[in-house]
Amino acid sequence: MIGPPRRLIALIITFITTLLTLSVFFYLSITPSASFDYPNDDFSVDRYPDESSINGVWGLKRPHLQLTGWKEWIGLSRPRDRAKEARDIRNLSGLFFDRFPIDEKRIARQMNRPALERLAHCIETNTCGKDEEKVVLLASFHFNNAIHGGTSGEDIWARSTLEAFHSLNYTLLYSFGPMDTLTLYQGLKDKVQTILWEGGELKRCLARNETNWETLENDFTPGTFQNTTSNRFGCIKRLGYEEGIPIEKSFTFHFWSGPENPLGRQFTLSPEDYAKWNNGVGNHYLGYSLETKCRAIPLPSKKEHRGMVLGKYAKYFDVTSLDWTWGTKDVLGKAISAMPDEINGEKFEMIATGGHDDQRTGEHELMYKGIRNLGGLPQHEWYQTLAASKFLLGVGKPRMSPSPYDALCFGVPFINPISWWERSDPDKRSRWITQHDALRPYGPPYVYHVQKENLEQLEEAMKAAIANPIDRFIPPPMTAKAVQQRHRTLVETDWTAVAKASVKDLWTDKGKEFPYLID
């Protein structure tokens, strides 16, 4: 016969075993389906990012096993109506694609459907990963371009932003105009943390608040649903249209240095820290990183005895242009001729990649006398060609190109032309105007700064770059980790107070009425 103590121990063991068994069944029942993986491998993301393999095995960081999830499960806090939230998100998905069908120009829209279903599913089952319920609306066409291989500076920046947001596990949705952005916002409301607008699209959204909004209809921003569903019209939140998009969540994706947002510079995102060389005046530095893609490309075992010029159009080599930095007296040609042969007798050469091929003969366009043009190359070939060169030489344009960053990451120094400097103090870098001002803080052996038309300096820089090879170099603000942190700050900061300060500074203190509502 089992005595009371033994019976008590047996009951305790039975209770614990039963509780553990129920917990396992509960855990398994709400583990998310693998069928909602992101469709694009380039932007895939682990929905449960975790630094610890032990935590990963036991799922200790999954939301339903954290304190909030347990409190809901055992009834200590009021549960969310997860079924309704999921149903509303699925209804939004149907409404969105009824209003805005997928087309060939705006193919990124198709990524919204699985993203919304993934969000609905994880909310419904209480399995959302860390920060997965934070939604970012991407209302610039450059994000669409980035997904489909665009190579402009803006597209490269957009690709980095996508990488940073995915690494942070945010839910991303794509839009192409004010009305599809508005539809997504109104369907998700407080889940939307941030909207990244193309400047022109934000202006159309702002104009949509005006009384002549009916004249703004076009093929890809139709707002006719506002005509049929209510008598209310608008896009940005204002008196009389309180359901509009909050202006304090609206940031402009803008490559250049001027403000492009009614709230000014702090709400104008920038790929470069322009304030660093403009007396502290500049837009909101978001920045970008090439590190992930660059490090995935293996470096050549041997560099060719050559330099490469930056510039894919022949117009960049027009010696009569004000932007051309190497003069009308063939400074560049003389510098090329002065380069020493390789030890084994290999002649030095300069190459270009671009121009237009002769449609009849297939010959590549002559970019500049003495430079061999390889013609336009696919991106992966261009990377390999650059990585196998001993330096990259600027010619004045394009300004602020990402290519010098590619070069440095491949272990290729960049020669940066100085088009203007203070004659009384030529070494004062803060006063320089260069082809790539963001690289002014860096010097040899990574970046060589050369005054316009200065043959002696150009020869010296080219020889030094050849004689002093470098390893991969990534400017500290452009590491993937640094860029990720700035993106996190953008999304997770409450910008309301900053927005109100901007309104005071830019509008009310100047006697102008601010036409939008800020909570």
Short mmCIF file of C-alpha atoms in Angstrom, two decimals:
data_model
loop_
_atom_site.label_atom_id
_atom_site.label_comp_id
_atom_site.label_asym_id
_atom_site.label_seq_id
_atom_site.Cartn_x
_atom_site.Cartn_y
_atom_site.Cartn_z
CA MET A 1 0.00 0.00 0.00
CA ILE A 2 1.29 3.41 -1.00
CA GLY A 3 1.42 5.87 1.88
CA PRO A 4 0.26 9.52 1.63
CA PRO A 5 3.73 10.93 0.86
CA ARG A 6 4.26 8.49 -1.98
CA ARG A 7 0.74 9.11 -3.29
CA LEU A 8 1.41 12.87 -3.25
CA ILE A 9 4.68 12.44 -5.11
CA ALA A 10 2.95 10.23 -7.68
CA LEU A 11 0.21 12.84 -8.17
CA ILE A 12 2.79 15.61 -8.59
CA ILE A 13 4.72 13.55 -11.16
CA THR A 14 1.49 12.78 -13.02
CA PHE A 15 0.52 16.47 -13.02
CA ILE A 16 3.91 17.61 -14.30
CA THR A 17 3.96 14.92 -17.00
CA THR A 18 0.47 15.86 -18.15
CA LEU A 19 1.33 19.57 -18.20
CA LEU A 20 4.47 18.95 -20.26
CA THR A 21 2.56 16.73 -22.67
CA LEU A 22 -0.15 19.39 -23.15
CA SER A 23 2.53 22.04 -23.65
CA VAL A 24 4.17 19.99 -26.40
CA PHE A 25 0.83 19.50 -28.17
CA PHE A 26 0.10 23.22 -27.83
CA TYR A 27 3.52 24.14 -29.20
CA LEU A 28 3.20 21.80 -32.18
CA SER A 29 -0.32 22.94 -32.95
CA ILE A 30 0.74 26.55 -33.49
CA THR A 31 4.09 26.07 -35.21
CA PRO A 32 3.81 27.99 -38.51
CA SER A 33 3.57 26.20 -41.82
CA ALA A 34 6.67 26.09 -43.99
CA SER A 35 4.48 26.83 -47.02
CA PHE A 36 4.71 30.58 -46.42
CA ASP A 37 8.42 30.94 -47.16
CA TYR A 38 9.43 34.08 -49.03
CA PRO A 39 9.34 33.37 -52.78
CA ASN A 40 12.54 35.26 -53.67
CA ASP A 41 15.70 33.53 -52.47
CA ASP A 42 17.68 36.78 -52.68
CA PHE A 43 15.52 38.26 -49.95
CA SER A 44 14.73 35.14 -47.92
CA VAL A 45 14.65 35.53 -44.16
CA ASP A 46 14.63 33.27 -41.14
CA ARG A 47 11.38 34.11 -39.37
CA TYR A 48 12.91 33.20 -36.02
CA PRO A 49 16.34 34.89 -36.02
CA ASP A 50 18.18 33.67 -32.96
CA GLU A 51 21.73 34.07 -31.73
CA SER A 52 21.63 30.88 -29.66
CA SER A 53 21.34 27.38 -31.05
CA ILE A 54 19.94 26.25 -27.71
CA ASN A 55 17.23 28.91 -27.87
CA GLY A 56 16.59 27.89 -31.48
CA VAL A 57 16.16 24.23 -30.55
CA TRP A 58 13.81 24.87 -27.64
CA GLY A 59 12.05 27.83 -29.20
CA LEU A 60 12.51 29.93 -26.10
CA LYS A 61 12.44 33.16 -28.05
CA ARG A 62 9.26 32.41 -29.99
CA PRO A 63 6.50 34.81 -28.98
CA HIS A 64 3.99 32.15 -27.91
CA LEU A 65 6.55 30.81 -25.40
CA GLN A 66 7.39 34.21 -23.98
CA LEU A 67 5.65 35.80 -21.00
CA THR A 68 2.97 37.64 -22.99
CA GLY A 69 1.99 34.52 -24.91
CA TRP A 70 1.78 32.39 -21.77
CA LYS A 71 -0.32 35.03 -19.97
CA GLU A 72 -2.82 34.98 -22.82
CA TRP A 73 -2.86 31.19 -22.95
CA ILE A 74 -3.51 30.66 -19.24
CA GLY A 75 -5.99 33.54 -19.02
CA LEU A 76 -4.01 36.12 -17.02
CA SER A 77 -4.41 38.80 -19.70
CA ARG A 78 -7.14 39.64 -22.14
CA PRO A 79 -6.42 37.81 -25.39
CA ARG A 80 -6.37 39.50 -28.77
CA ASP A 81 -9.04 38.51 -31.24
CA ARG A 82 -6.46 36.88 -33.46
CA ALA A 83 -9.00 35.25 -35.73
CA LYS A 84 -10.56 38.62 -36.56
CA GLU A 85 -7.16 40.26 -37.14
CA ALA A 86 -6.18 37.46 -39.52
CA ARG A 87 -9.53 37.64 -41.30
CA ASP A 88 -9.20 41.41 -41.75
CA ILE A 89 -5.72 41.00 -43.25
CA ARG A 90 -6.96 38.35 -45.69
CA ASN A 91 -9.87 40.60 -46.64
CA LEU A 92 -7.37 43.41 -47.26
CA SER A 93 -5.40 41.13 -49.56
CA GLY A 94 -8.50 40.41 -51.63
CA LEU A 95 -9.51 44.07 -51.74
CA PHE A 96 -6.03 45.22 -52.70
CA PHE A 97 -5.75 42.93 -55.70
CA ASP A 98 -9.29 43.74 -56.82
CA ARG A 99 -8.38 47.41 -56.90
CA PHE A 100 -4.80 47.06 -58.11
CA PRO A 101 -4.16 44.01 -60.31
CA ILE A 102 -0.62 42.83 -60.95
CA ASP A 103 0.89 44.04 -64.22
CA GLU A 104 4.25 43.68 -65.94
CA LYS A 105 5.52 47.12 -64.89
CA ARG A 106 4.63 46.67 -61.23
CA ILE A 107 5.42 43.00 -60.74
CA ALA A 108 6.53 43.45 -57.10
CA ARG A 109 2.85 43.74 -56.19
CA GLN A 110 2.61 39.97 -56.44
CA MET A 111 4.86 39.71 -53.37
CA ASN A 112 2.18 41.36 -51.24
CA ARG A 113 -0.17 38.39 -51.33
CA PRO A 114 2.18 35.85 -49.67
CA ALA A 115 3.47 38.53 -47.28
CA LEU A 116 -0.08 39.33 -46.12
CA GLU A 117 -0.97 35.64 -45.81
CA ARG A 118 2.19 35.00 -43.81
CA LEU A 119 1.29 37.88 -41.49
CA ALA A 120 -2.31 36.71 -41.11
CA HIS A 121 -1.18 33.14 -40.41
CA CYS A 122 1.37 34.02 -37.74
CA ILE A 123 -1.06 36.36 -35.96
CA GLU A 124 -3.80 33.75 -36.08
CA THR A 125 -1.55 31.05 -34.64
CA ASN A 126 0.45 33.37 -32.33
CA THR A 127 3.71 32.38 -34.01
CA CYS A 128 4.96 35.69 -35.41
CA GLY A 129 8.72 36.04 -35.24
CA LYS A 130 10.40 38.99 -33.57
CA ASP A 131 9.19 42.25 -35.19
CA GLU A 132 7.26 40.39 -37.92
CA GLU A 133 4.10 42.34 -37.08
CA LYS A 134 5.86 45.62 -37.88
CA VAL A 135 4.90 46.59 -41.42
CA VAL A 136 6.90 48.83 -43.78
CA LEU A 137 5.24 50.13 -46.95
CA LEU A 138 7.63 50.56 -49.87
CA ALA A 139 6.10 53.21 -52.14
CA SER A 140 9.05 53.84 -54.48
CA PHE A 141 9.45 52.09 -57.83
CA HIS A 142 13.15 51.64 -57.05
CA PHE A 143 12.27 48.72 -54.77
CA ASN A 144 10.57 47.03 -57.70
CA ASN A 145 13.65 47.75 -59.81
CA ALA A 146 15.97 46.36 -57.13
CA ILE A 147 14.14 43.04 -57.05
CA HIS A 148 14.41 42.74 -60.81
CA GLY A 149 18.10 43.56 -61.18
CA GLY A 150 18.14 47.35 -61.57
CA THR A 151 21.64 48.84 -61.42
CA SER A 152 21.10 52.58 -61.00
CA GLY A 153 22.42 54.17 -57.81
CA GLU A 154 18.88 54.40 -56.44
CA ASP A 155 18.17 50.75 -57.27
CA ILE A 156 21.37 49.61 -55.56
CA TRP A 157 20.44 51.67 -52.49
CA ALA A 158 16.94 50.16 -52.54
CA ARG A 159 18.37 46.66 -52.70
CA SER A 160 20.45 47.33 -49.59
CA THR A 161 17.37 48.70 -47.80
CA LEU A 162 15.44 45.55 -48.66
CA GLU A 163 18.27 43.44 -47.28
CA ALA A 164 18.36 45.46 -44.05
CA PHE A 165 14.59 45.31 -43.53
CA HIS A 166 14.48 41.57 -44.20
CA SER A 167 17.34 40.97 -41.77
CA LEU A 168 15.24 42.79 -39.16
CA ASN A 169 12.25 40.54 -39.93
CA TYR A 170 9.79 43.32 -40.81
CA THR A 171 6.83 42.59 -43.07
CA LEU A 172 7.33 44.45 -46.36
CA LEU A 173 4.59 45.47 -48.77
CA TYR A 174 5.06 47.14 -52.17
CA SER A 175 3.02 49.96 -53.68
CA PHE A 176 3.37 52.25 -56.67
CA GLY A 177 1.18 55.26 -56.03
CA PRO A 178 -0.85 57.13 -53.44
CA MET A 179 -4.04 55.09 -53.68
CA ASP A 180 -2.57 51.61 -53.39
CA THR A 181 -0.39 52.87 -50.51
CA LEU A 182 -3.51 54.31 -48.87
CA THR A 183 -5.38 51.02 -49.32
CA LEU A 184 -2.63 49.08 -47.55
CA TYR A 185 -2.35 51.62 -44.75
CA GLN A 186 -6.10 51.72 -44.08
CA GLY A 187 -6.23 47.92 -43.98
CA LEU A 188 -3.36 47.62 -41.50
CA LYS A 189 -3.44 50.94 -39.61
CA ASP A 190 -1.20 50.84 -36.52
CA LYS A 191 0.76 47.85 -37.79
CA VAL A 192 2.28 50.19 -40.39
CA GLN A 193 5.40 51.67 -38.81
CA THR A 194 6.93 53.49 -41.76
CA ILE A 195 6.21 54.41 -45.39
CA LEU A 196 9.11 54.99 -47.78
CA TRP A 197 7.82 57.16 -50.64
CA GLU A 198 9.21 58.06 -54.01
CA GLY A 199 9.20 61.87 -53.99
CA GLY A 200 6.82 62.20 -56.91
CA GLU A 201 4.35 59.74 -55.40
CA LEU A 202 4.28 61.56 -52.06
CA LYS A 203 3.54 64.78 -53.94
CA ARG A 204 0.63 63.07 -55.70
CA CYS A 205 -0.61 61.83 -52.34
CA LEU A 206 -0.43 65.36 -50.91
CA ALA A 207 -2.22 66.73 -53.97
CA ARG A 208 -4.94 64.15 -53.50
CA ASN A 209 -6.06 66.18 -50.47
CA GLU A 210 -6.87 69.12 -52.74
CA THR A 211 -10.31 69.86 -54.12
CA ASN A 212 -9.18 69.13 -57.71
CA TRP A 213 -8.26 65.53 -56.83
CA GLU A 214 -10.47 64.12 -59.61
CA THR A 215 -8.02 65.44 -62.22
CA LEU A 216 -5.25 63.28 -60.73
CA GLU A 217 -6.62 59.89 -61.81
CA ASN A 218 -4.35 57.84 -64.02
CA ASP A 219 -3.73 54.22 -65.01
CA PHE A 220 -1.86 53.14 -61.91
CA THR A 221 -3.11 55.31 -59.04
CA PRO A 222 -6.88 55.02 -59.49
CA GLY A 223 -8.85 56.41 -56.58
CA THR A 224 -12.28 55.95 -58.06
CA PHE A 225 -13.13 53.69 -55.12
CA GLN A 226 -13.32 56.86 -53.01
CA ASN A 227 -16.11 58.05 -55.30
CA THR A 228 -18.20 54.94 -54.78
CA THR A 229 -17.49 54.01 -51.15
CA SER A 230 -17.86 57.42 -49.48
CA ASN A 231 -18.03 61.12 -50.08
CA ARG A 232 -14.68 61.54 -48.38
CA PHE A 233 -11.51 62.00 -50.38
CA GLY A 234 -7.87 62.37 -49.47
CA CYS A 235 -4.61 60.53 -48.95
CA ILE A 236 -2.66 62.18 -46.11
CA LYS A 237 -4.37 62.57 -42.74
CA ARG A 238 -6.10 65.97 -42.42
CA LEU A 239 -9.14 67.57 -40.88
CA GLY A 240 -12.10 65.98 -42.62
CA TYR A 241 -10.04 62.93 -43.63
CA GLU A 242 -8.75 61.54 -40.36
CA GLU A 243 -8.40 58.05 -41.83
CA GLY A 244 -5.56 59.21 -44.09
CA ILE A 245 -1.88 58.27 -43.92
CA PRO A 246 0.01 59.98 -41.04
CA ILE A 247 2.51 62.44 -42.43
CA GLU A 248 4.86 61.68 -39.51
CA LYS A 249 5.23 58.10 -40.79
CA SER A 250 5.99 59.27 -44.34
CA PHE A 251 9.65 59.41 -45.40
CA THR A 252 10.94 60.25 -48.87
CA PHE A 253 13.48 58.00 -50.60
CA HIS A 254 15.73 60.62 -52.24
CA PHE A 255 19.23 60.10 -53.64
CA TRP A 256 20.37 63.72 -53.73
CA SER A 257 21.08 66.37 -51.11
CA GLY A 258 18.04 68.66 -51.14
CA PRO A 259 14.96 68.19 -48.91
CA GLU A 260 12.04 66.37 -50.59
CA ASN A 261 9.36 66.20 -47.91
CA PRO A 262 6.96 68.74 -46.38
CA LEU A 263 8.56 67.94 -43.01
CA GLY A 264 12.02 68.77 -44.32
CA ARG A 265 15.38 67.07 -44.14
CA GLN A 266 14.78 64.72 -41.21
CA PHE A 267 12.03 63.06 -43.23
CA THR A 268 14.07 62.96 -46.45
CA LEU A 269 16.15 59.78 -46.51
CA SER A 270 19.64 59.92 -47.97
CA PRO A 271 22.12 57.29 -49.21
CA GLU A 272 25.06 59.45 -48.13
CA ASP A 273 25.80 61.47 -45.01
CA TYR A 274 25.70 64.80 -46.84
CA ALA A 275 25.69 66.74 -43.57
CA LYS A 276 29.29 65.66 -42.96
CA TRP A 277 30.58 67.88 -45.74
CA ASN A 278 27.91 70.59 -45.70
CA ASN A 279 28.44 72.27 -42.33
CA GLY A 280 26.10 69.86 -40.58
CA VAL A 281 23.19 70.48 -42.95
CA GLY A 282 21.88 67.36 -44.61
CA ASN A 283 19.07 64.89 -44.99
CA HIS A 284 18.36 61.86 -42.79
CA TYR A 285 21.31 59.53 -43.38
CA LEU A 286 20.01 56.02 -43.98
CA GLY A 287 22.85 54.81 -46.18
CA TYR A 288 23.43 51.53 -47.91
CA SER A 289 25.78 48.59 -47.87
CA LEU A 290 27.32 46.52 -50.66
CA GLU A 291 29.04 44.17 -48.24
CA THR A 292 26.89 41.05 -48.55
CA LYS A 293 26.93 40.87 -52.33
CA CYS A 294 30.54 42.02 -52.62
CA ARG A 295 31.90 39.45 -50.18
CA ALA A 296 30.06 36.70 -52.07
CA ILE A 297 32.22 37.43 -55.14
CA PRO A 298 35.64 35.71 -54.99
CA LEU A 299 38.67 37.86 -55.72
CA PRO A 300 41.01 36.92 -58.59
CA SER A 301 44.28 35.21 -57.72
CA LYS A 302 46.16 37.77 -59.83
CA LYS A 303 45.35 41.29 -60.96
CA GLU A 304 45.88 42.33 -64.55
CA HIS A 305 48.38 45.11 -65.23
CA ARG A 306 45.74 47.71 -65.97
CA GLY A 307 43.53 50.47 -64.64
CA MET A 308 39.82 50.89 -65.28
CA VAL A 309 37.96 54.13 -65.89
CA LEU A 310 34.62 54.84 -64.23
CA GLY A 311 31.97 55.89 -66.73
CA LYS A 312 29.74 53.88 -69.06
CA TYR A 313 28.84 56.67 -71.50
CA ALA A 314 31.10 58.29 -74.08
CA LYS A 315 29.71 61.71 -73.11
CA TYR A 316 31.57 61.41 -69.80
CA PHE A 317 34.83 61.51 -71.82
CA ASP A 318 33.97 64.68 -73.76
CA VAL A 319 37.01 66.90 -73.18
CA THR A 320 34.94 70.05 -73.86
CA SER A 321 32.53 69.23 -71.02
CA LEU A 322 32.79 71.22 -67.80
CA ASP A 323 32.59 67.94 -65.89
CA TRP A 324 35.63 66.40 -67.61
CA THR A 325 38.51 66.67 -65.16
CA TRP A 326 41.59 65.71 -67.19
CA GLY A 327 41.79 68.76 -69.47
CA THR A 328 42.05 69.37 -73.19
CA LYS A 329 45.81 68.75 -73.32
CA ASP A 330 45.52 64.97 -72.99
CA VAL A 331 46.57 64.81 -69.32
CA LEU A 332 45.05 61.33 -69.07
CA GLY A 333 46.78 60.04 -72.18
CA LYS A 334 50.17 61.29 -70.94
CA ALA A 335 49.60 59.68 -67.53
CA ILE A 336 48.74 56.35 -69.14
CA SER A 337 51.90 56.49 -71.27
CA ALA A 338 54.01 57.15 -68.15
CA MET A 339 52.93 53.94 -66.39
CA PRO A 340 55.76 51.37 -66.10
CA ASP A 341 55.58 47.94 -67.68
CA GLU A 342 55.08 44.91 -65.51
CA ILE A 343 58.23 43.04 -64.41
CA ASN A 344 57.56 40.36 -67.01
CA GLY A 345 57.30 42.98 -69.76
CA GLU A 346 53.51 43.20 -69.79
CA LYS A 347 52.40 46.60 -71.06
CA PHE A 348 50.08 48.71 -68.91
CA GLU A 349 46.65 49.52 -70.35
CA MET A 350 43.50 51.40 -69.41
CA ILE A 351 40.12 49.86 -70.07
CA ALA A 352 36.54 51.14 -70.18
CA THR A 353 33.22 49.28 -70.07
CA GLY A 354 30.33 50.96 -71.79
CA GLY A 355 29.39 53.08 -74.77
CA HIS A 356 27.30 51.95 -77.71
CA ASP A 357 28.31 49.19 -80.09
CA ASP A 358 28.24 49.77 -83.85
CA GLN A 359 25.07 47.99 -84.97
CA ARG A 360 26.66 47.06 -88.31
CA THR A 361 30.13 45.89 -87.23
CA GLY A 362 29.59 45.17 -83.53
CA GLU A 363 32.66 47.24 -82.68
CA HIS A 364 32.68 48.98 -79.32
CA GLU A 365 32.47 52.76 -79.23
CA LEU A 366 35.73 54.67 -78.75
CA MET A 367 35.45 56.33 -75.35
CA TYR A 368 38.85 58.05 -75.23
CA LYS A 369 42.07 57.79 -77.18
CA GLY A 370 44.38 55.17 -75.71
CA ILE A 371 41.66 53.41 -73.68
CA ARG A 372 40.44 49.97 -74.76
CA ASN A 373 36.68 49.73 -74.45
CA LEU A 374 35.30 46.29 -73.60
CA GLY A 375 31.73 47.45 -74.19
CA GLY A 376 28.81 47.03 -71.85
CA LEU A 377 29.12 43.96 -69.62
CA PRO A 378 26.60 41.96 -67.59
CA GLN A 379 26.89 42.88 -63.93
CA HIS A 380 28.71 39.71 -62.81
CA GLU A 381 31.29 40.15 -65.61
CA TRP A 382 31.69 43.81 -64.73
CA TYR A 383 32.40 42.86 -61.12
CA GLN A 384 35.07 40.36 -62.19
CA THR A 385 36.65 42.87 -64.59
CA LEU A 386 36.80 45.54 -61.91
CA ALA A 387 38.16 43.15 -59.28
CA ALA A 388 40.98 42.12 -61.65
CA SER A 389 42.11 45.74 -62.20
CA LYS A 390 44.69 47.64 -60.15
CA PHE A 391 42.73 50.86 -59.70
CA LEU A 392 39.50 52.61 -60.71
CA LEU A 393 39.86 56.12 -62.12
CA GLY A 394 37.18 58.81 -61.98
CA VAL A 395 36.73 61.21 -64.91
CA GLY A 396 34.29 63.69 -63.32
CA LYS A 397 30.97 61.89 -63.83
CA PRO A 398 28.91 60.08 -62.69
CA ARG A 399 28.94 61.76 -59.31
CA MET A 400 28.32 59.78 -56.10
CA SER A 401 28.23 56.48 -57.98
CA PRO A 402 28.26 53.24 -55.91
CA SER A 403 31.02 51.86 -58.18
CA PRO A 404 33.97 53.25 -56.14
CA TYR A 405 32.55 51.39 -53.11
CA ASP A 406 32.45 48.20 -55.20
CA ALA A 407 36.06 48.81 -56.16
CA LEU A 408 37.23 49.25 -52.57
CA CYS A 409 35.36 46.14 -51.47
CA PHE A 410 37.17 44.21 -54.22
CA GLY A 411 40.54 45.55 -53.08
CA VAL A 412 40.80 48.13 -55.89
CA PRO A 413 41.86 51.72 -54.97
CA PHE A 414 39.87 54.65 -56.35
CA ILE A 415 41.36 57.82 -57.84
CA ASN A 416 38.96 60.64 -56.98
CA PRO A 417 39.19 63.83 -59.09
CA ILE A 418 38.99 67.16 -57.24
CA SER A 419 37.13 69.64 -59.46
CA TRP A 420 37.33 72.59 -57.01
CA TRP A 421 39.54 73.41 -54.04
CA GLU A 422 40.44 76.49 -52.03
CA ARG A 423 43.52 77.93 -53.70
CA SER A 424 44.82 79.44 -50.45
CA ASP A 425 44.43 76.11 -48.62
CA PRO A 426 44.37 73.27 -51.19
CA ASP A 427 44.58 70.54 -48.53
CA LYS A 428 41.39 71.62 -46.73
CA ARG A 429 39.20 68.64 -47.63
CA SER A 430 36.00 70.13 -46.26
CA ARG A 431 36.19 72.72 -49.04
CA TRP A 432 36.80 70.28 -51.88
CA ILE A 433 34.28 69.42 -54.55
CA THR A 434 35.09 65.98 -55.86
CA GLN A 435 33.51 63.31 -58.00
CA HIS A 436 32.72 61.33 -54.84
CA ASP A 437 32.56 63.65 -51.83
CA ALA A 438 31.69 60.82 -49.43
CA LEU A 439 35.20 59.44 -49.98
CA ARG A 440 36.98 62.66 -49.04
CA PRO A 441 37.77 61.44 -45.49
CA TYR A 442 39.75 58.48 -46.82
CA GLY A 443 43.24 58.61 -48.21
CA PRO A 444 45.98 56.36 -49.65
CA PRO A 445 46.29 53.49 -50.17
CA TYR A 446 42.48 53.29 -50.54
CA VAL A 447 41.53 56.63 -52.10
CA TYR A 448 43.81 59.01 -53.99
CA HIS A 449 42.51 62.57 -54.43
CA VAL A 450 43.87 64.36 -57.51
CA GLN A 451 43.34 67.97 -58.56
CA LYS A 452 41.69 68.62 -61.89
CA GLU A 453 44.14 68.65 -64.85
CA ASN A 454 47.14 68.03 -62.58
CA LEU A 455 49.33 65.62 -64.60
CA GLU A 456 51.97 65.25 -61.89
CA GLN A 457 49.43 64.30 -59.21
CA LEU A 458 47.59 61.93 -61.55
CA GLU A 459 50.79 60.09 -62.54
CA GLU A 460 51.83 59.83 -58.91
CA ALA A 461 48.45 58.47 -57.82
CA MET A 462 48.27 55.88 -60.63
CA LYS A 463 51.79 54.62 -59.89
CA ALA A 464 51.11 54.49 -56.14
CA ALA A 465 47.89 52.55 -56.65
CA ILE A 466 49.72 50.01 -58.83
CA ALA A 467 52.60 49.67 -56.36
CA ASN A 468 50.48 49.42 -53.20
CA PRO A 469 47.74 46.82 -53.57
CA ILE A 470 45.04 46.76 -50.90
CA ASP A 471 42.79 44.18 -49.27
CA ARG A 472 39.02 44.51 -49.26
CA PHE A 473 37.95 47.78 -47.64
CA ILE A 474 34.43 48.75 -46.53
CA PRO A 475 33.95 52.21 -44.99
CA PRO A 476 32.69 51.66 -41.42
CA PRO A 477 29.31 53.43 -41.95
CA MET A 478 28.66 51.08 -44.89
CA THR A 479 29.02 47.75 -43.15
CA ALA A 480 25.87 45.62 -43.21
CA LYS A 481 25.63 45.88 -39.42
CA ALA A 482 25.85 49.69 -39.35
CA VAL A 483 23.24 50.03 -42.10
CA GLN A 484 20.93 47.54 -40.38
CA GLN A 485 21.03 49.57 -37.15
CA ARG A 486 20.11 52.82 -38.92
CA HIS A 487 17.16 51.06 -40.58
CA ARG A 488 16.05 49.72 -37.20
CA THR A 489 16.19 53.24 -35.74
CA LEU A 490 14.14 54.58 -38.65
CA VAL A 491 11.33 52.06 -38.16
CA GLU A 492 11.27 51.82 -34.38
CA THR A 493 11.49 55.51 -33.46
CA ASP A 494 8.34 57.50 -32.77
CA TRP A 495 8.93 60.54 -35.00
CA THR A 496 5.88 62.50 -33.82
CA ALA A 497 7.82 65.00 -31.70
CA VAL A 498 10.36 65.55 -34.49
CA ALA A 499 7.53 66.08 -36.97
CA LYS A 500 5.88 68.68 -34.73
CA ALA A 501 9.19 70.50 -34.33
CA SER A 502 9.61 70.52 -38.11
CA VAL A 503 6.12 71.96 -38.57
CA LYS A 504 6.96 74.77 -36.18
CA ASP A 505 10.32 75.48 -37.82
CA LEU A 506 9.29 75.17 -41.47
CA TRP A 507 5.66 76.27 -41.38
CA THR A 508 4.06 78.01 -38.43
CA ASP A 509 7.09 80.13 -37.45
CA LYS A 510 7.06 81.39 -41.04
CA GLY A 511 3.39 82.26 -40.93
CA LYS A 512 2.29 79.29 -43.05
CA GLU A 513 -0.54 76.95 -42.16
CA PHE A 514 0.35 73.25 -42.05
CA PRO A 515 -2.49 71.43 -43.86
CA TYR A 516 -2.06 67.96 -42.32
CA LEU A 517 -2.84 66.40 -38.94
CA ILE A 518 -0.17 65.11 -36.59
CA ASP A 519 -1.35 63.29 -33.46
#
